CSV table of C-alpha atoms and ligand atoms in Angstrom, one decimal:
chain,number,residue,atom,x,y,z
A,1,UNK,CA,-45.7,45.0,-66.8
A,2,UNK,CA,-45.1,45.2,-63.3
A,3,UNK,CA,-47.5,47.4,-61.1
A,4,UNK,CA,-46.2,51.1,-60.3
A,5,UNK,CA,-46.0,51.9,-56.7
A,6,UNK,CA,-45.5,55.0,-54.6
A,7,UNK,CA,-44.8,53.8,-51.0
A,8,UNK,CA,-44.3,55.9,-48.0
A,9,UNK,CA,-42.7,54.7,-44.9
A,10,UNK,CA,-43.5,56.6,-41.8
A,11,UNK,CA,-41.2,54.9,-39.5
A,12,UNK,CA,-41.5,56.0,-36.0
A,13,UNK,CA,-43.3,59.3,-36.9
A,14,UNK,CA,-47.0,60.2,-36.6
A,15,UNK,CA,-49.6,60.8,-34.0
A,16,UNK,CA,-53.2,60.8,-34.7
A,17,UNK,CA,-52.8,64.5,-36.0
A,18,UNK,CA,-50.8,63.1,-38.9
A,19,UNK,CA,-54.0,61.5,-40.2
A,20,UNK,CA,-54.5,64.7,-41.7
A,21,UNK,CA,-51.7,64.3,-43.9
A,22,UNK,CA,-52.6,60.8,-44.9
A,23,UNK,CA,-56.2,62.2,-45.8
A,24,UNK,CA,-54.7,64.8,-48.0
A,25,UNK,CA,-52.6,62.3,-49.7
A,26,UNK,CA,-55.5,60.0,-50.4
A,27,UNK,CA,-57.4,63.0,-51.9
A,28,UNK,CA,-54.6,63.8,-54.3
A,29,UNK,CA,-53.3,60.3,-55.1
A,30,UNK,CA,-53.1,59.8,-58.8
A,31,UNK,CA,-54.8,57.5,-60.9
A,32,UNK,CA,-52.9,54.5,-62.4
A,33,UNK,CA,-50.5,53.8,-59.8
A,34,UNK,CA,-50.8,52.3,-56.1
A,35,UNK,CA,-50.2,54.8,-53.6
A,36,UNK,CA,-49.4,53.0,-50.3
A,37,UNK,CA,-48.5,54.6,-46.6
A,38,UNK,CA,-47.0,52.5,-44.0
A,39,UNK,CA,-47.8,54.5,-40.9
A,40,UNK,CA,-47.1,53.5,-37.2
A,41,UNK,CA,-49.3,50.4,-36.3
A,42,UNK,CA,-51.2,52.6,-34.0
A,43,UNK,CA,-52.8,54.7,-36.9
A,44,UNK,CA,-53.3,51.6,-39.3
A,45,UNK,CA,-57.0,51.1,-38.3
A,46,UNK,CA,-57.7,55.0,-38.7
A,47,UNK,CA,-56.1,55.6,-42.1
A,48,UNK,CA,-58.4,57.0,-44.8
A,49,UNK,CA,-59.9,54.9,-47.6
A,50,UNK,CA,-58.6,55.6,-50.9
A,51,UNK,CA,-55.3,54.8,-49.9
A,52,UNK,CA,-53.3,51.1,-49.6
A,53,UNK,CA,-51.7,50.6,-46.2
A,54,UNK,CA,-49.0,48.4,-45.0
A,55,UNK,CA,-47.5,47.6,-41.9
A,56,UNK,CA,-43.6,48.4,-41.4
A,57,UNK,CA,-42.6,45.0,-39.9
A,58,UNK,CA,-44.0,41.8,-38.6
A,59,UNK,CA,-43.3,39.0,-36.5
A,60,UNK,CA,-42.8,35.6,-38.2
A,61,UNK,CA,-45.5,33.9,-35.9
A,62,UNK,CA,-49.2,34.2,-35.7
A,63,UNK,CA,-49.4,34.9,-32.0
A,64,UNK,CA,-47.8,34.2,-28.9
A,65,UNK,CA,-45.5,35.3,-26.1
A,66,UNK,CA,-43.5,38.2,-27.9
A,67,UNK,CA,-44.0,41.3,-25.8
A,68,UNK,CA,-44.2,44.2,-28.2
A,69,UNK,CA,-44.4,42.4,-31.6
A,70,UNK,CA,-47.0,42.5,-34.1
A,71,UNK,CA,-48.2,39.6,-36.2
A,72,UNK,CA,-49.0,40.0,-39.9
A,73,UNK,CA,-52.4,38.6,-39.1
A,74,UNK,CA,-52.9,41.7,-36.6
A,75,UNK,CA,-51.6,44.1,-39.3
A,76,UNK,CA,-54.2,42.6,-41.9
A,77,UNK,CA,-56.7,42.7,-39.1
A,78,UNK,CA,-56.1,46.5,-38.6
A,79,UNK,CA,-56.5,47.1,-42.5
A,80,UNK,CA,-53.0,46.7,-44.0
A,81,UNK,CA,-52.7,44.7,-47.5
A,82,UNK,CA,-48.6,45.2,-47.4
A,83,UNK,CA,-46.0,44.8,-45.0
A,84,UNK,CA,-42.3,46.0,-45.2
A,85,UNK,CA,-39.9,43.2,-44.0
A,86,UNK,CA,-36.0,43.4,-43.8
A,87,UNK,CA,-35.8,47.2,-43.7
A,88,UNK,CA,-32.4,48.1,-43.0
A,89,UNK,CA,-33.2,50.0,-39.7
A,90,UNK,CA,-34.8,46.7,-38.7
A,91,UNK,CA,-31.7,44.8,-39.4
A,92,UNK,CA,-29.6,47.4,-37.8
A,93,UNK,CA,-31.7,48.1,-34.6
A,94,UNK,CA,-33.3,44.7,-33.9
A,95,UNK,CA,-30.4,42.3,-35.4
A,96,UNK,CA,-32.6,40.8,-37.9
A,97,UNK,CA,-30.7,38.6,-40.5
A,98,UNK,CA,-31.9,37.1,-43.8
A,99,UNK,CA,-33.3,33.9,-42.2
A,100,UNK,CA,-35.6,36.3,-40.0
A,101,UNK,CA,-36.5,38.2,-43.0
A,102,UNK,CA,-37.4,35.0,-44.9
A,103,UNK,CA,-39.6,33.6,-42.0
A,104,UNK,CA,-41.4,37.5,-41.9
A,105,UNK,CA,-41.8,37.4,-45.7
A,106,UNK,CA,-43.6,34.0,-45.4
A,107,UNK,CA,-45.5,35.4,-42.4
A,108,UNK,CA,-46.9,38.3,-44.6
A,109,UNK,CA,-47.8,35.9,-47.3
A,110,UNK,CA,-49.7,33.5,-44.8
A,111,UNK,CA,-51.6,36.7,-43.8
A,112,UNK,CA,-52.5,37.4,-47.2
A,113,UNK,CA,-50.1,40.5,-47.2
A,114,UNK,CA,-47.8,41.8,-50.1
A,115,UNK,CA,-44.3,41.5,-48.8
A,116,UNK,CA,-42.2,44.5,-49.5
A,117,UNK,CA,-38.8,43.1,-49.1
A,118,UNK,CA,-36.0,45.5,-48.6
A,119,UNK,CA,-32.3,44.8,-49.4
A,120,UNK,CA,-29.3,47.0,-49.7
A,121,UNK,CA,-25.5,47.5,-49.4
A,122,UNK,CA,-23.7,49.5,-47.1
A,123,UNK,CA,-21.0,52.1,-48.0
A,124,UNK,CA,-18.3,49.8,-47.0
A,125,UNK,CA,-19.8,47.1,-49.5
A,126,UNK,CA,-20.0,49.6,-52.5
A,127,UNK,CA,-16.7,51.0,-52.1
A,128,UNK,CA,-15.2,47.5,-51.9
A,129,UNK,CA,-17.1,46.9,-55.3
A,130,UNK,CA,-19.3,44.0,-53.9
A,131,UNK,CA,-22.5,45.6,-54.4
A,132,UNK,CA,-24.3,42.9,-56.7
A,133,UNK,CA,-22.8,40.3,-54.6
A,134,UNK,CA,-24.2,41.4,-51.5
A,135,UNK,CA,-27.6,41.7,-53.1
A,136,UNK,CA,-27.6,38.5,-54.4
A,137,UNK,CA,-26.9,37.0,-51.0
A,138,UNK,CA,-29.5,39.0,-49.3
A,139,UNK,CA,-32.3,38.0,-52.1
A,140,UNK,CA,-31.3,34.4,-51.8
A,141,UNK,CA,-31.3,34.2,-48.3
A,142,UNK,CA,-34.6,36.4,-47.5
A,143,UNK,CA,-36.9,35.6,-50.5
A,144,UNK,CA,-38.7,31.9,-50.5
A,145,UNK,CA,-39.6,30.1,-53.8
A,146,UNK,CA,-43.2,31.1,-53.3
A,147,UNK,CA,-42.5,34.9,-54.4
A,148,UNK,CA,-45.2,35.9,-57.1
A,149,UNK,CA,-45.7,39.6,-58.5
A,150,UNK,CA,-49.0,39.4,-56.5
A,151,UNK,CA,-47.4,38.6,-53.1
A,152,UNK,CA,-44.0,40.5,-53.2
A,153,UNK,CA,-42.2,43.8,-54.1
A,154,UNK,CA,-38.5,44.2,-53.7
A,155,UNK,CA,-37.2,47.5,-52.5
A,156,UNK,CA,-33.5,48.2,-53.2
A,157,UNK,CA,-32.6,50.7,-50.7
A,158,UNK,CA,-28.7,51.3,-50.6
A,159,UNK,CA,-28.0,51.7,-46.7
A,160,UNK,CA,-25.8,54.6,-47.4
A,161,UNK,CA,-28.7,56.7,-49.2
A,162,UNK,CA,-31.4,56.1,-46.4
A,163,UNK,CA,-32.0,59.3,-44.6
A,164,UNK,CA,-29.0,60.9,-45.6
A,165,UNK,CA,-29.8,63.0,-48.4
A,166,UNK,CA,-27.5,61.1,-50.7
A,167,UNK,CA,-29.4,59.6,-53.5
A,168,UNK,CA,-28.0,56.9,-55.8
A,169,UNK,CA,-27.3,58.2,-59.1
A,170,UNK,CA,-29.6,57.0,-61.9
A,171,UNK,CA,-26.5,54.7,-63.3
A,172,UNK,CA,-26.0,53.1,-59.9
A,173,UNK,CA,-29.7,52.3,-59.5
A,174,UNK,CA,-30.0,51.3,-63.3
A,175,UNK,CA,-27.1,48.9,-62.7
A,176,UNK,CA,-28.6,47.4,-59.7
A,177,UNK,CA,-32.1,47.1,-60.9
A,178,UNK,CA,-31.4,45.5,-64.3
A,179,UNK,CA,-29.5,42.9,-62.1
A,180,UNK,CA,-32.5,42.2,-59.8
A,181,UNK,CA,-34.9,42.2,-62.8
A,182,UNK,CA,-32.8,39.5,-64.0
A,183,UNK,CA,-32.9,37.4,-60.9
A,184,UNK,CA,-36.7,37.9,-60.0
A,185,UNK,CA,-38.2,37.8,-63.6
A,186,UNK,CA,-40.5,40.3,-65.4
A,187,UNK,CA,-43.5,41.0,-63.2
A,188,UNK,CA,-42.1,41.4,-59.4
A,189,UNK,CA,-42.3,45.3,-58.8
A,190,UNK,CA,-38.8,46.7,-58.2
A,191,UNK,CA,-38.7,50.0,-56.1
A,192,UNK,CA,-35.9,52.4,-55.4
A,193,UNK,CA,-35.6,53.7,-51.8
A,194,UNK,CA,-33.1,56.1,-50.4
A,195,UNK,CA,-33.7,59.9,-50.1
A,196,UNK,CA,-36.2,60.0,-53.0
A,197,UNK,CA,-37.8,63.7,-53.3
A,198,UNK,CA,-39.8,65.4,-55.8
A,199,UNK,CA,-36.4,66.7,-57.3
A,200,UNK,CA,-34.9,63.5,-58.2
A,201,UNK,CA,-38.1,61.2,-58.5
A,202,UNK,CA,-38.8,61.8,-62.3
A,203,UNK,CA,-35.1,60.7,-63.4
A,204,UNK,CA,-35.4,57.5,-61.4
A,205,UNK,CA,-38.6,56.6,-62.6
A,206,UNK,CA,-37.6,57.0,-66.1
A,207,UNK,CA,-35.3,54.2,-65.7
A,208,UNK,CA,-36.5,51.0,-67.4
A,209,UNK,CA,-36.6,48.6,-64.4
A,210,UNK,CA,-37.7,51.2,-61.5
A,211,UNK,CA,-41.3,50.5,-60.8
A,212,UNK,CA,-41.7,53.0,-58.0
A,213,UNK,CA,-40.2,54.1,-54.9
A,214,UNK,CA,-40.1,53.2,-51.1
A,215,UNK,CA,-40.0,56.8,-49.4
A,216,UNK,CA,-39.1,57.8,-45.8
A,217,UNK,CA,-38.8,61.4,-44.9
A,218,UNK,CA,-40.8,62.7,-48.0
A,219,UNK,CA,-43.5,60.4,-47.5
A,220,UNK,CA,-44.8,62.4,-44.3
A,221,UNK,CA,-46.5,65.2,-45.9
A,222,UNK,CA,-48.7,65.4,-49.0
A,223,UNK,CA,-46.8,68.5,-50.1
A,224,UNK,CA,-43.4,66.3,-50.4
A,225,UNK,CA,-45.2,63.0,-51.2
A,226,UNK,CA,-48.0,63.7,-53.8
A,227,UNK,CA,-45.3,65.3,-56.4
A,228,UNK,CA,-43.5,61.8,-56.1
A,229,UNK,CA,-46.5,59.7,-56.7
A,230,UNK,CA,-47.6,62.3,-59.8
A,231,UNK,CA,-44.0,61.9,-61.1
A,232,UNK,CA,-44.4,58.2,-61.1
A,233,UNK,CA,-48.0,58.3,-62.6
A,234,UNK,CA,-46.4,60.3,-65.4
A,235,UNK,CA,-43.7,58.2,-66.1
B,1,LIG,C1,-36.8,54.6,-46.1
B,1,LIG,O1,-37.1,54.5,-45.1
B,1,LIG,O2,-37.0,53.3,-46.8
B,1,LIG,C2,-36.2,55.5,-46.8
B,1,LIG,C3,-35.9,55.3,-48.1
B,1,LIG,O3,-36.0,56.8,-46.3
B,1,LIG,P1,-35.5,58.2,-46.9
B,1,LIG,O4,-36.4,58.3,-48.1
B,1,LIG,O5,-35.8,59.3,-45.7
B,1,LIG,O6,-34.2,58.1,-47.2
């Protein structure tokens, strides 16, 4: 059985005062699942114990002349054990392509981090009926042969559902996750991401091949995130 993972992506949100929320999340994290926060890198080294932590992106190289970038080794040095790679906001804002994401995934592995590889179709892809083809191509282009259940998590994040309040329906999520399960094998955890909230978490976690969620907006406070983690623990 894949591990169950409630992962929060704080994106570019969180000053030091937000560590209070991280502490409340750590205090209330349920047993039996991995509760993980990916805060801005400035907060990584100050995160409380009792939580797993991750970076939100990493450069493919270990060090060098890349102003403003962070290597996977730096994230690990600051306490991270996971790193998101290929988030659609990175693909859109920084022009990251599958080959870049593949190199970043390998960099995360090199530093001993578990890569949380994000893939997802646009609304245009979905309406054209090419969702599964697009996801297959992203997976093939960005995941190397060395992927295992220890070093890789795949997050299905439809671009049209991120930060929009539009959650994919259970039937849409089931169709994609069943197809992904057939591709990645029985053990790699599969997360859904896109406007997950306490109100819709339980029906998503009830699906056979959903092993947890990658949560943006609803991970910023303990009041919003803990009920999602609890719904996963109860699933
Ligand atoms: C995300 O950032 O990966 C995400 C799914 O965001 P939100 O939950 O806010 O849609």
